[in-house]
Coordinates of C-alpha atoms and ligand atoms in Angstrom, one line a residue:
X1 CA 113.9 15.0 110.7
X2 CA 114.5 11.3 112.4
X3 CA 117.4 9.7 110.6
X4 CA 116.5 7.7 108.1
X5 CA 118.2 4.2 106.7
X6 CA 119.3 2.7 104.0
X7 CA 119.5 -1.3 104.2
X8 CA 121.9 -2.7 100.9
X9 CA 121.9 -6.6 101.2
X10 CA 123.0 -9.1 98.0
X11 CA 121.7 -12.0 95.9
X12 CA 122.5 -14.5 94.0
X13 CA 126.7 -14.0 93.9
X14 CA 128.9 -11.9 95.5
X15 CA 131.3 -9.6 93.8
X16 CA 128.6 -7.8 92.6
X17 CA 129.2 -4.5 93.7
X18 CA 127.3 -3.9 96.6
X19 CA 129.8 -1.6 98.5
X20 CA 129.9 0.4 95.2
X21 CA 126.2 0.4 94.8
X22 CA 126.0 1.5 98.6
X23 CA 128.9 4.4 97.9
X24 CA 127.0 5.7 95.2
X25 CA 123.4 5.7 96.1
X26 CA 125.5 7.8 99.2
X27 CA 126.8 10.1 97.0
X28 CA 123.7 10.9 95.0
X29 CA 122.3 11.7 98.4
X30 CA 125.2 13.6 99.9
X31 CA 124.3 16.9 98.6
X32 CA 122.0 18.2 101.5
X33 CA 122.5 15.3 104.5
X34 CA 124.9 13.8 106.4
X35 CA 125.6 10.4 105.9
X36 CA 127.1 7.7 107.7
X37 CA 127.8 4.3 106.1
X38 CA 128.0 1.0 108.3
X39 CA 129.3 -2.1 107.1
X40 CA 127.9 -5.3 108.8
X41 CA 130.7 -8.5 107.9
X42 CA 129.5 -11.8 109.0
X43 CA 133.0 -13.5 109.6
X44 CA 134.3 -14.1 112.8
X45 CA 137.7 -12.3 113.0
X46 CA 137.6 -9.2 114.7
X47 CA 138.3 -7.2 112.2
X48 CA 140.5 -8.0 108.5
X49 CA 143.1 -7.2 109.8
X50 CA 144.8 -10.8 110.2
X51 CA 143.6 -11.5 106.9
X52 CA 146.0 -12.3 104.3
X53 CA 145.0 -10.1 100.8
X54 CA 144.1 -12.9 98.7
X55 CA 141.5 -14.1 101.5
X56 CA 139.7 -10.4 101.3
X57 CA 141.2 -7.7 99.2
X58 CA 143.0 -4.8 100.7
X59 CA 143.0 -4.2 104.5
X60 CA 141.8 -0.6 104.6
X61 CA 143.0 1.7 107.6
X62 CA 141.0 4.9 108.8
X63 CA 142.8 7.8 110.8
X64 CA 141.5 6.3 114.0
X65 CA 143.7 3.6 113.2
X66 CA 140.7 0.8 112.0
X67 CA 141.8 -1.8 110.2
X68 CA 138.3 -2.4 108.3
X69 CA 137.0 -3.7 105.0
X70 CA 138.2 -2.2 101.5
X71 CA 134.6 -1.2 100.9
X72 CA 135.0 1.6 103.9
X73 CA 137.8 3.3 101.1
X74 CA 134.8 3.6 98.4
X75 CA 132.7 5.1 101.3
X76 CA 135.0 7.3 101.9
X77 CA 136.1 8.0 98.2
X78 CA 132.4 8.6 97.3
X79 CA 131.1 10.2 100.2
X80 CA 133.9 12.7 101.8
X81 CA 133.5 11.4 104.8
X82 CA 136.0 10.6 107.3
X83 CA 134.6 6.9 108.6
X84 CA 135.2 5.5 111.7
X85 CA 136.6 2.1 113.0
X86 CA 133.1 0.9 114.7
X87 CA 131.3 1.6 111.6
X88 CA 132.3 -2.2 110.8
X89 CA 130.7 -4.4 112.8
X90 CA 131.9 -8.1 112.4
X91 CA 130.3 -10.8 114.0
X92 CA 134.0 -11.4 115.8
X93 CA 132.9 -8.1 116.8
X94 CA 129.7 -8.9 117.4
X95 CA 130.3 -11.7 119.8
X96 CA 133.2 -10.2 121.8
X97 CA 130.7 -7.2 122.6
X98 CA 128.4 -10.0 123.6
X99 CA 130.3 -12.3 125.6
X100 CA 131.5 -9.2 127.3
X101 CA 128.7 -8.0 128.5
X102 CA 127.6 -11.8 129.7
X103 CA 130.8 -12.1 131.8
X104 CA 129.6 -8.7 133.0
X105 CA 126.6 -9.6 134.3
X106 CA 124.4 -7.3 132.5
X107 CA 121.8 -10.0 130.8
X108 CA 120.6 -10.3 135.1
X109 CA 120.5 -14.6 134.6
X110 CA 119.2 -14.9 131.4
X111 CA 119.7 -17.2 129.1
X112 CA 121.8 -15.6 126.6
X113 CA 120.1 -16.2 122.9
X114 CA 120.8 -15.4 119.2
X115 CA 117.3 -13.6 119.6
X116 CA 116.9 -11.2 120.7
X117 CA 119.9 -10.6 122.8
X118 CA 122.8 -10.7 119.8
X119 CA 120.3 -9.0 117.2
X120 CA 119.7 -5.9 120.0
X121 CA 122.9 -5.5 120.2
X122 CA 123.9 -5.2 116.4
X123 CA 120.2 -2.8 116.2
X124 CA 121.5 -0.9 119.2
X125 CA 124.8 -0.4 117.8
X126 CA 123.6 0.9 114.6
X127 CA 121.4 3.2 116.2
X128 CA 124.0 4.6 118.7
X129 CA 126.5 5.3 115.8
X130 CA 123.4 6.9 114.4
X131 CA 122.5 9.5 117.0
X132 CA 126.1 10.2 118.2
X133 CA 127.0 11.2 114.7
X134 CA 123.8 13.1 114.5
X135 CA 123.1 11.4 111.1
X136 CA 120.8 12.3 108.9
X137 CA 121.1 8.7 107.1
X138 CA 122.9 5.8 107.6
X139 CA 123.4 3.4 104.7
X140 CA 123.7 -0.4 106.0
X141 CA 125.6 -2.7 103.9
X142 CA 125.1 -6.1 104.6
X143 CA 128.2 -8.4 103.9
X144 CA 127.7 -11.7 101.6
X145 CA 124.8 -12.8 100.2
X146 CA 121.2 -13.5 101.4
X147 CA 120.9 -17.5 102.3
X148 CA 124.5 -17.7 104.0
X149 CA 124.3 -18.6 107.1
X150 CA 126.9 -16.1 108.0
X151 CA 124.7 -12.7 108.1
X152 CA 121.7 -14.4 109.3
X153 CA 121.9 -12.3 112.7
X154 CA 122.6 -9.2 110.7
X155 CA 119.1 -9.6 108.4
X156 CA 117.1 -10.7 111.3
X157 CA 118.7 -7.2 113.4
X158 CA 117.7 -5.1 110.7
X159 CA 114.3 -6.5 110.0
X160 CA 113.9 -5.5 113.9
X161 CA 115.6 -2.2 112.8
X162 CA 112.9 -1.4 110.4
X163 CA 110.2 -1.5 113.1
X164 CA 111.9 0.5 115.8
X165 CA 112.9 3.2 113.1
X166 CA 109.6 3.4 112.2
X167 CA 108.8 1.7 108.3
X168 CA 108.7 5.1 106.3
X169 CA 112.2 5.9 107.8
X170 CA 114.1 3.0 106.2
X171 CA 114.4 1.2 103.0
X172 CA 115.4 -2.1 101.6
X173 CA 118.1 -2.1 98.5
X174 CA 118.4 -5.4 97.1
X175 CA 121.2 -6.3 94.6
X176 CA 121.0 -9.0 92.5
X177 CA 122.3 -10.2 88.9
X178 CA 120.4 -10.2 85.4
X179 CA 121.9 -12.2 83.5
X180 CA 122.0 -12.2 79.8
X181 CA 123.0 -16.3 79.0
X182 CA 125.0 -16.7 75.7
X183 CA 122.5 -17.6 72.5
X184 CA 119.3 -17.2 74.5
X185 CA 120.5 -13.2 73.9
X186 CA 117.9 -12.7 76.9
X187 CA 117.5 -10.8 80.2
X188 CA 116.8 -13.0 82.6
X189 CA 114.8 -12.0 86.2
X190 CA 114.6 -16.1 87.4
X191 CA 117.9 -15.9 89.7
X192 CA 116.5 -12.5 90.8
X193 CA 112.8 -13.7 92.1
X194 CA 114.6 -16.0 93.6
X195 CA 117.0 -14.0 95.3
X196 CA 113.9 -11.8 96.5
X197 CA 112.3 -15.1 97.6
X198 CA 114.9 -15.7 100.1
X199 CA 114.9 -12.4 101.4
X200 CA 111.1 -12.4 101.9
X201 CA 111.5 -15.8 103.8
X202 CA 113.5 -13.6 106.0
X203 CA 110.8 -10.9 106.7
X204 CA 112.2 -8.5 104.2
X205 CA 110.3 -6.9 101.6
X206 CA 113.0 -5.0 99.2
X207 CA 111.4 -1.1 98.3
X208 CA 113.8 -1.0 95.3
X209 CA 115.8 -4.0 93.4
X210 CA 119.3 -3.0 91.5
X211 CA 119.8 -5.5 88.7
X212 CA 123.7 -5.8 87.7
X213 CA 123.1 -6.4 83.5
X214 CA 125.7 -6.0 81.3
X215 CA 123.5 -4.1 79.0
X216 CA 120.4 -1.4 80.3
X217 CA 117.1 -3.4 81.8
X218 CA 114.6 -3.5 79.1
X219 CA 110.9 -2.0 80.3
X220 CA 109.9 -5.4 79.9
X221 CA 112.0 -7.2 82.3
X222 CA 111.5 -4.5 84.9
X223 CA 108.0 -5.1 84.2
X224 CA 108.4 -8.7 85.3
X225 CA 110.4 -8.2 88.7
X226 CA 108.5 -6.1 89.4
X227 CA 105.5 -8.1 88.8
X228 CA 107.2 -11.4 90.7
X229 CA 109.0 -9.3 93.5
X230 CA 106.4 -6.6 94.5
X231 CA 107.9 -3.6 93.6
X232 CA 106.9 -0.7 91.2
X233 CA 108.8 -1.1 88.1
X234 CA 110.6 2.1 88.1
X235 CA 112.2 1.1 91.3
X236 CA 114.0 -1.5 89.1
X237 CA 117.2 0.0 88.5
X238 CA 120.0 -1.1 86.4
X239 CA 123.0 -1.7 88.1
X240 CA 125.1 -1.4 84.2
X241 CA 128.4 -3.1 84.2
X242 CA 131.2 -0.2 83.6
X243 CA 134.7 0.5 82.7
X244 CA 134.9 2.9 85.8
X245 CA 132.9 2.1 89.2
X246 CA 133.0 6.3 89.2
X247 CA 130.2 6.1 86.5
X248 CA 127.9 4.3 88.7
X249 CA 126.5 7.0 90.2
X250 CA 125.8 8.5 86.8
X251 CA 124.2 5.3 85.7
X252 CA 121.6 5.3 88.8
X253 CA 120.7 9.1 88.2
X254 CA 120.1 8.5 84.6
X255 CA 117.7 5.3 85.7
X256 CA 116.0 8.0 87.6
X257 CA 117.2 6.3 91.2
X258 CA 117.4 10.0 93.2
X259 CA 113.3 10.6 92.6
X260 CA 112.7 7.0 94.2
X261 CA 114.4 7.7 97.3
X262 CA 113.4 11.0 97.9
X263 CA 109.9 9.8 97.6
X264 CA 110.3 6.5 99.2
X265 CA 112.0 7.8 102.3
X266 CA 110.1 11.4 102.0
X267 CA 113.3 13.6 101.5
X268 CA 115.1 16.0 99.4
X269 CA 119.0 15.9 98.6
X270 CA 119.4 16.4 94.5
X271 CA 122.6 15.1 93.0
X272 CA 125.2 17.6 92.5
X273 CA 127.2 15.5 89.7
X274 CA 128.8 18.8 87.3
X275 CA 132.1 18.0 88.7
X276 CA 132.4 14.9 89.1
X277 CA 130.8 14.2 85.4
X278 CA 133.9 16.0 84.3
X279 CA 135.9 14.1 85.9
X280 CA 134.2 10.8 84.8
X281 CA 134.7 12.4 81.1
X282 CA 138.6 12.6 81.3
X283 CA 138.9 8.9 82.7
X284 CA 136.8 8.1 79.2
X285 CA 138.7 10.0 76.8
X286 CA 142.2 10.2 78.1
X287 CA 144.4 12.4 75.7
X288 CA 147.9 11.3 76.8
X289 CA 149.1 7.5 78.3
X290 CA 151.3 6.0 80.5
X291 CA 152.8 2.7 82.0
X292 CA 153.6 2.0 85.3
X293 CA 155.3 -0.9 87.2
X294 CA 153.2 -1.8 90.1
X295 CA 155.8 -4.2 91.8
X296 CA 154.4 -6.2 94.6
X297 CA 153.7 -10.0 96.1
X298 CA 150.1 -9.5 95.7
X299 CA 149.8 -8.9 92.2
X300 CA 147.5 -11.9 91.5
X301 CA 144.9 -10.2 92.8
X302 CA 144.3 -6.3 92.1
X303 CA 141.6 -5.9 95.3
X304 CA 145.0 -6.3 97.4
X305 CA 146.2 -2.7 96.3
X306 CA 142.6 -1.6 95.3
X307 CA 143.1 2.3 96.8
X308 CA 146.4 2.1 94.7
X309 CA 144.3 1.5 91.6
X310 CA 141.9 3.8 92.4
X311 CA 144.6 6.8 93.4
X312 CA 145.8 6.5 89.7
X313 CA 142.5 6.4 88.6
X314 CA 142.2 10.2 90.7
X315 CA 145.4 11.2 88.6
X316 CA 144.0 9.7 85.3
X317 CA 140.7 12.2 85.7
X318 CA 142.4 15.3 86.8
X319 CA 145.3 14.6 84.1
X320 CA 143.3 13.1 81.5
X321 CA 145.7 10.2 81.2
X322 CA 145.0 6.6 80.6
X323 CA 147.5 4.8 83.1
X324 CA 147.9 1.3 82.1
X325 CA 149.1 -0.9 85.3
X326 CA 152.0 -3.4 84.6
X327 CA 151.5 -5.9 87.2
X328 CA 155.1 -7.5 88.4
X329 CA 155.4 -10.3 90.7
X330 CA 158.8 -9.8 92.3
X331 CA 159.1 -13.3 94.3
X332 CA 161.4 -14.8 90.9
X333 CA 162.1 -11.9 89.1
X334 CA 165.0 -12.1 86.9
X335 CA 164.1 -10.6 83.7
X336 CA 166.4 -7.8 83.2
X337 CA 163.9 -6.2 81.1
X338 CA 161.2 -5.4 83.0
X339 CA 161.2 -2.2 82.9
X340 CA 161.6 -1.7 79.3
X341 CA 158.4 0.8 77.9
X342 CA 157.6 1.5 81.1
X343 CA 157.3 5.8 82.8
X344 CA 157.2 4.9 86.4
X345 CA 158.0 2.0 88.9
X346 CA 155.4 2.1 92.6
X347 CA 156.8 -0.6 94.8
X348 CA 153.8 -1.0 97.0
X349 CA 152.9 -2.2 101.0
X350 CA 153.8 -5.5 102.0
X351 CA 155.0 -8.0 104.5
X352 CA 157.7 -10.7 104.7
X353 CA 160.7 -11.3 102.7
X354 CA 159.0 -12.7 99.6
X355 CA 159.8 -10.7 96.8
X356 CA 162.1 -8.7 98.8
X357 CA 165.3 -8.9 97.0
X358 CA 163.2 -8.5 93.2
X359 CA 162.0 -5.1 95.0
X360 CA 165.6 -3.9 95.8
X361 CA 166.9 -4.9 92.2
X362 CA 164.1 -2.7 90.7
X363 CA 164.5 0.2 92.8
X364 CA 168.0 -0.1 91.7
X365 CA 166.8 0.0 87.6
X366 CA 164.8 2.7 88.5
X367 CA 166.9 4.8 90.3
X368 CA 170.1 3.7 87.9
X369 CA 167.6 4.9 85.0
X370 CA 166.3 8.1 86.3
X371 CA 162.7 6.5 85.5
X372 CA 160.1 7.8 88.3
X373 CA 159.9 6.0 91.5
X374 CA 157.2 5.8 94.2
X375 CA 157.6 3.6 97.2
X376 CA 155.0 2.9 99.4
X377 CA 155.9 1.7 103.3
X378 CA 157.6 -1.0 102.3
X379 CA 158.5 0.4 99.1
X380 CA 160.3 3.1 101.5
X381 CA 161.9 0.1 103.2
X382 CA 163.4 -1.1 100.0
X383 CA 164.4 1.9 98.5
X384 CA 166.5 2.8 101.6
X385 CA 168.2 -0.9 101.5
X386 CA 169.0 -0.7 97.8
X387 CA 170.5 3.1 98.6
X388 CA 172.0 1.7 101.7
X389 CA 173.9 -1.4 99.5
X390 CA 174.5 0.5 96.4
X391 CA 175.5 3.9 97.6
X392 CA 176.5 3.8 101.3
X393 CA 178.5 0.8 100.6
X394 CA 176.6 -1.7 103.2
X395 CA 176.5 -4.6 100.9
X396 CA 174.4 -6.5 103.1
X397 CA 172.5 -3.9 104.2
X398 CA 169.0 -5.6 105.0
X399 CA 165.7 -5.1 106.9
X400 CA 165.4 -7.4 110.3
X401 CA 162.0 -8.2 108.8
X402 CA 163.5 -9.9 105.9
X403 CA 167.2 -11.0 107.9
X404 CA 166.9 -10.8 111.5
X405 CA 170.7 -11.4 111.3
X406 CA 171.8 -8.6 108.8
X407 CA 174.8 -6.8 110.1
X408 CA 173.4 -3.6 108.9
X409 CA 170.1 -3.1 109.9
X410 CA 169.2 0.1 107.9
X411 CA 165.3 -0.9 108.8
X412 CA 164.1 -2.2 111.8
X413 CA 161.5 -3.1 114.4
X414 CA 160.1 -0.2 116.0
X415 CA 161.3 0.0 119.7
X416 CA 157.6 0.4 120.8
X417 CA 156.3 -3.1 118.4
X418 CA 159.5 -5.3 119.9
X419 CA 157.3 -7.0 123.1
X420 CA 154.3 -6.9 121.0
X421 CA 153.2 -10.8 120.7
X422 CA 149.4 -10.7 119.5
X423 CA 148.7 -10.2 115.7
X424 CA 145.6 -8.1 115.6
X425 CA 145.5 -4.3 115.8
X426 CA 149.0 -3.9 117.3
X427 CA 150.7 -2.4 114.4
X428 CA 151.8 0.8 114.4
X429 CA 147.9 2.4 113.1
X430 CA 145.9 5.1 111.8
X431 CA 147.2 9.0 111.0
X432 CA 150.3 10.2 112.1
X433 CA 151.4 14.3 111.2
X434 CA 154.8 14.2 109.4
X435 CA 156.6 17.7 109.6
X436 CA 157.8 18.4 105.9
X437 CA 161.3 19.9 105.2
X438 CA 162.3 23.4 103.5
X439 CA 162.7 23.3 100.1
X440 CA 161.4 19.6 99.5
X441 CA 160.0 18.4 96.8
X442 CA 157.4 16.5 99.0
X443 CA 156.9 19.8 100.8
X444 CA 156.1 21.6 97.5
X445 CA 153.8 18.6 96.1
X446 CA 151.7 18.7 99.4
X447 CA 151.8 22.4 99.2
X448 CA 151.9 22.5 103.4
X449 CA 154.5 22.0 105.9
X450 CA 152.7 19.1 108.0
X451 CA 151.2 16.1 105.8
X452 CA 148.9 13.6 107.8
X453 CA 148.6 10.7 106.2
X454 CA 147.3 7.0 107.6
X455 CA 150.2 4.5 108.7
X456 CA 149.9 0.3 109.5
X457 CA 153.6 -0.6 109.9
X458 CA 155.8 -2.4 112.5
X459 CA 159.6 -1.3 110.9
X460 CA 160.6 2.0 110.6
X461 CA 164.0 3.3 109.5
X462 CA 166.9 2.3 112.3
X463 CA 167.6 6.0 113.7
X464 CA 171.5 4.6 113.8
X465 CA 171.6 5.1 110.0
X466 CA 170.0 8.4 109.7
X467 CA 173.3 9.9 109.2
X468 CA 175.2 7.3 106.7
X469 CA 172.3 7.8 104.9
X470 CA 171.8 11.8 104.7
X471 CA 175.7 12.5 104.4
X472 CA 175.4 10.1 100.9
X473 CA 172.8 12.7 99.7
X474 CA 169.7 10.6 100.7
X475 CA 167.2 13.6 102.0
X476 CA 164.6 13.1 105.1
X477 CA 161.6 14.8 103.8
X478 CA 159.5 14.2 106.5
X479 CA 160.0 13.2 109.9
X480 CA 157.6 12.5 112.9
X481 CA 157.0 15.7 115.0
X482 CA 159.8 14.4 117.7
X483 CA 162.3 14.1 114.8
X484 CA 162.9 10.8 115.2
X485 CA 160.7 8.7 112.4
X486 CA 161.2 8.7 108.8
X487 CA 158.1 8.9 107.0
X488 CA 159.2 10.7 103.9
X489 CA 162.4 10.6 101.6
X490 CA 163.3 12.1 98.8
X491 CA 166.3 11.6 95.8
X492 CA 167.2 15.2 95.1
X493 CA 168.8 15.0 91.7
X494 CA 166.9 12.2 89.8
X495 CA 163.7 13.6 87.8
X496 CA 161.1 11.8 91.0
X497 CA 162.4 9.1 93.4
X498 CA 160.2 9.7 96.5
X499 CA 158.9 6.8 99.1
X500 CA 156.6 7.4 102.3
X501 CA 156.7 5.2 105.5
X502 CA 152.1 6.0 105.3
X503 CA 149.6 4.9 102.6
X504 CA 149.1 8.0 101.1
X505 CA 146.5 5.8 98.9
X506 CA 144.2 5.4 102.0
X507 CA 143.4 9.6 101.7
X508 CA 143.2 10.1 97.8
X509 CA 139.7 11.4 96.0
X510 CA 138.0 11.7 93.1
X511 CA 138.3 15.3 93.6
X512 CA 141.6 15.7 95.4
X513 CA 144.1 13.3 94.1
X514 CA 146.9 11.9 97.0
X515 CA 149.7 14.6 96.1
X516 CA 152.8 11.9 95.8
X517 CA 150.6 9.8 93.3
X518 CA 149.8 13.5 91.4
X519 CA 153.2 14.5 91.4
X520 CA 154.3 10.8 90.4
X521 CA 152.2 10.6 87.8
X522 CA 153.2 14.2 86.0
X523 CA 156.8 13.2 86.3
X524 CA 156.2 10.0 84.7
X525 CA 154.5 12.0 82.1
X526 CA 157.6 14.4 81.6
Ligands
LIG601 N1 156.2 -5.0 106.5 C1 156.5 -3.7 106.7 C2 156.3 -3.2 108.2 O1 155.6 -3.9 108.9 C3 155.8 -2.7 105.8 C4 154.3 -2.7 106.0 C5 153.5 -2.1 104.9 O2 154.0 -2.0 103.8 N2 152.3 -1.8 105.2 O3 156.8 -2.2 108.6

C-alpha cells in the first residue's frame, strides 16, 4: 500500500484543537497502520525551546532529546508512538536547512526562491520521514490558522504534496468554528465558508470539514457547508466541545468519521475504543476526590504544565478519582494556609529564582505535615534545599541557579553545562536510564530496577553533598548508571515524599499512568 496522508490545517481562530483533532483522527486509525504525525510550526525559532511558557505552552521533550511543540505529547498520548525530534519542522527549521544547503552549493547558481526551492524542501522532508519510518500514514498538522502569513510555505508544500502522493492518497481536514451567537440560539456556517474560502484561494479543496460547536451539528447546518464548501454532508463532522479532550475520539466515531476515511483514502483500520471507553467512563463519574497543590511560577497559564494535567487525568481514569488542581503561584506566597484541605503538594519544572523560596517553604508544610509530596526537577531541587536547611542544618543552603554565591551549594551546574554559552538545545536532553535502589519505594512503584524517563535540565545535585544528605536519612533512589547523578529521592518514613531530577509527565498514558503520579495520587488518597 503507498502511504497515505492526512493534511489538518485551521480556520477562523486558533486554540481550537487542531493537535487534538489530529491525535484523535490518529487514534481511530491506529488499530491496523502505523502512523506517523508531523507537525509543521510557522515561527522562526528553531525549535520552542527558547520559548518562555506563556509565549507557547509547555516545551515538550522526546527521548531523542527534541525540544518540540506540546501537541507532539497528545500524539504521543493518543497514538503510542514514540515521536521523533524532526517530526517538527519550523520554519527556523526550515530556513537553516535552506540556507545550508545554499552555502553548500547544492542549488548549482540558482536563484534561490520561496518556490519551489523552500516548499521542496518541506515536501521532501515529509516524504523522507515518511519512507524511512516505513509509514503507513502520516498525519500533517499545519500550525496557526489559514490566511497568516506565517504557514503560507507550509500550505503551498502540501498542495504540491497532494500531487506527488498521488490525490486518492491524501486528504484535506479542515477545522474551523460553528458558532452558536447568544439570542440568535443558531448554528452558524458564515465564518466557516469563509474559512474554506481562503483555503480554496490557496489551491486546497478540504475532503472533510470538523466544525468545533458547543452543541452536535444539526443535519441542516451540515447540509449548508456542505452546500457552500463542496463537501458531502456526512463528511461534516462535529468537533463537540468536552470536559475531557480523551472523549474526542468517541465524539468523531459516533459522527461516523472512521467510514469517511476509510472510504476517502480507500483503507481499512476500525477503531478499537473498549478500553479506552472505560477509561473515558471513570474520568466522567469519578467515585472518590482529591485536591492537590500544583505549586509553580507558571500557574497563570495551565498549557505550561499541560502533560502534568494530563498525567492526573491518567490517574483520575484508572483510579476513578476526580483530582481537582489547586493552582499556587509561589513568587509572594505568604499565606500560611495554603495548604489547608488539600491531599498532596507537586512542585513542578521550572527555571530561575522566582518563586523559589515560596517552593522551599511549602516543601517544608508538606514534609512537616506528612501530606504527600511530588517534586518534579526542580521540585527535586527544592526539596533537597529545604532538607538541606531544615535537617542538615545548612541554613543557607541554596541552588547556584537561584544564589550563585550560596555557601552551600547543595544544587549545582552540571560540570558538562558550565562552558555552555548558547540557549537553544544545550540543556541536559531527552531519556536518561536511572538505576533504581533495593527496597525503594520508587523501585517498587516502577515495578523494575532501571526507569528511563526524559530529562531537560542544567543543575543536578552537587555530588559534595551526597553524603550530608544520605547520613540525615535522605535516600538516593535512583542514580545515573555511573553512580554519580541523582535522579530520584525518596523520604523513607513520611506516608510519600518522592522528587525526580526527569519529567516523568513527558511518558505517562491513557493506558499506562507515569508510576510516581500513580503512586502519588493513591497516597494522597490514603
Ligand atoms: N532550572 C532547573 C535546571 O535547569 C530545573 C529545570 C526543570 O525543572 N526542567 O536544572
Amino acid at each position: 500500500m503507498p502511504t497515505k496522508f492526512i493534511v489538518i490545517t485551521g480556520g477562523v481562530l486558533s486554540g481550537l484543537g487542531k493537535g487534538i483533532a489530529a491525535a484523535s483522527i490518529g487514534h481511530l486509525l491506529s488499530s491496523k497502520l502505523k502512523i506517523i504525525p508531523i507537525k509543521c510550526d510557522g515561527y522562526l525559532n528553531v525549535d520552542p525551546g527558547t520559548m518562555n511558557p506563556y509565549e507557547h505552552g509547555e516545551v515538550f521533550v522526546l527521548d531523542d532529546g527534541g525540544e518540540v511543540d506540546m501537541d507532539f505529547g497528545h500524539y504521543e498520548r493518543f497514538l503510542g508512538v514514540t515521536c521523533k525530534s524532526s517530526w517538527n519542522l519550523t520554519m527556523g527549521k526550515v530556513f537553516d536547512m535552506v540556507r545550508q544547503k545554499e552555502r553548500r552549493g547544492d542549488y548549482l547558481g540558482k536563484t534561490v526562491q520561496y518556490i519551489p526551492h523552500v516548499t521542496d524542501l518541506i515536501k521532501n522532508h515529509i516524504f523522507d520521514i515518511a519512507s524511512e519510518e516505513k509509514a503507513d500514514l502520516v498525519i500533517v498538522e499545519i500550525g496557526g490558522t489559514v490566511g497568516d502569513i506565517e504557514n503560507e510555505l507550509f500550505l503551498e508544500s502540501v498542495r504540491h504534496l497532494k500531487e506527488a502522493a498521488g490525490r486518492q492518497n491524501t486528504l484535506f481536514v479542515h477545522l474551523t468554528y460553528v458558532p452558536v451567537p447568544y439570542g440568535v440560539n443558531e448554528q452558524k456556517s458564515k465564518p466557516t465558508q469563509q474559512s474554506v474560502n481562503l483555503l480554496k484561494q490557496r489551491g486546497i479543496f478540504p475532503d472533510i470539514i470538523i466544525g468545533r460547536c458547543q452543541e452536535v451539528l444539526t443535519k441542516e447546518i451540515k447540509e449548508k457547508i456542505s452546500s457552500f464548501c463542496d463537501v458531502e454532508s456526512e463528511a461534516v463532522i462535529t468537533g463537540l466541545d468536552v470536559e475531557d479532550i480523551y472523549e474526542i475520539p468517541l465524539v468523531f466515531e459516533e459522527e461516523g468519521l472512521p467510514a469517511i476515511l476509510h472510504k476517502k483514502l480507500n483503507i481499512y483500520s476500525p477503531p478499537n475504543l473498549r478500553k479506552w471507553k472505560l477509561l473515558v467512563e471513570n474520568l466522567r463519574h469519578p467515585k472518590k476526590e482529591i485536591t492537590v497543590a500544583m505549586c509553580g511560577k507558571y500557574t497563570k497559564l495551565e498549557d505550561s504544565y499541560a502533560s502534568i494535567v494530563e498525567s492526573f487525568n491518567h490517574c483520575s481514569a484508572h483510579l476513578s478519582c476526580k483530582i481537582n488542581l489547586k493552582w499556587v503561584e509561589t513568587t509572594d506566597l505568604n499565606d500560611p494556609s495554603v495548604l489547608n484541605g488539600v491531599n498532596g503538594v507537586v512542585v513542578p519544572g521550572g527555571f530561575g529564582s522566582r518563586g523559589s523560596e515560596g517552593k522551599i517553604e511549602i516543601i517544608r508544610i508538606a514534609r512537616e505535615q506528612n501530606i504527600p509530596f511530588l517534586g518534579l526537577c526542580l521540585g527535586l531541587h527544592m526539596a533537597v534545599i529545604e532538607f538541606a536547611r531544615n535537617i542538615c542544618g545548612l541554613k543557607e543552603a541554596n541552588s547556584t541557579e537561584m544564589d550563585a554565591d550560596t555557601p552551600h551549594p547543595v544544587i549545582d551546574i552540571l560540570p558538562e553545562q558550565k562552558d555552555i554559552s548558547n540557549k537553544g538545545g544545550t540543556m541536559r536532553l531527552g531519556a536518561c536510564p536511572a538505576d533504581l535502589k533495593d527496597g525503594s519505594l520508587v523501585r517498587s512503584l516502577y515495578n523494575a530496577s532501571v526507569a528511563s524517563e526524559r530529562h531537560r535540565h542544567r543543575y543536578e545535585v552537587n555530588p559534595s553533598y551526597h553524603e550530608t544528605l544520605i547520613k540525615n536519612g535522605m535516600v538516593f533512589s535512583g542514580n545515573s548508571p555511573d553512580g554519580r547523578l541523582v535522579e530520584f529521592i525518596e523520604l523513607p518514613d513520611l506516608k510519600y515524599f518522592v522528587a525526580t531530577q526527569a519529567h516523568p509527565e513527558l511518558k505517562s498514558r491513557m493506558e499506562t499512568p507515569a508510576p510516581l503520579f500513580h503512586g502519588f495520587v493513591k497516597a494522597c488518597l490514603e
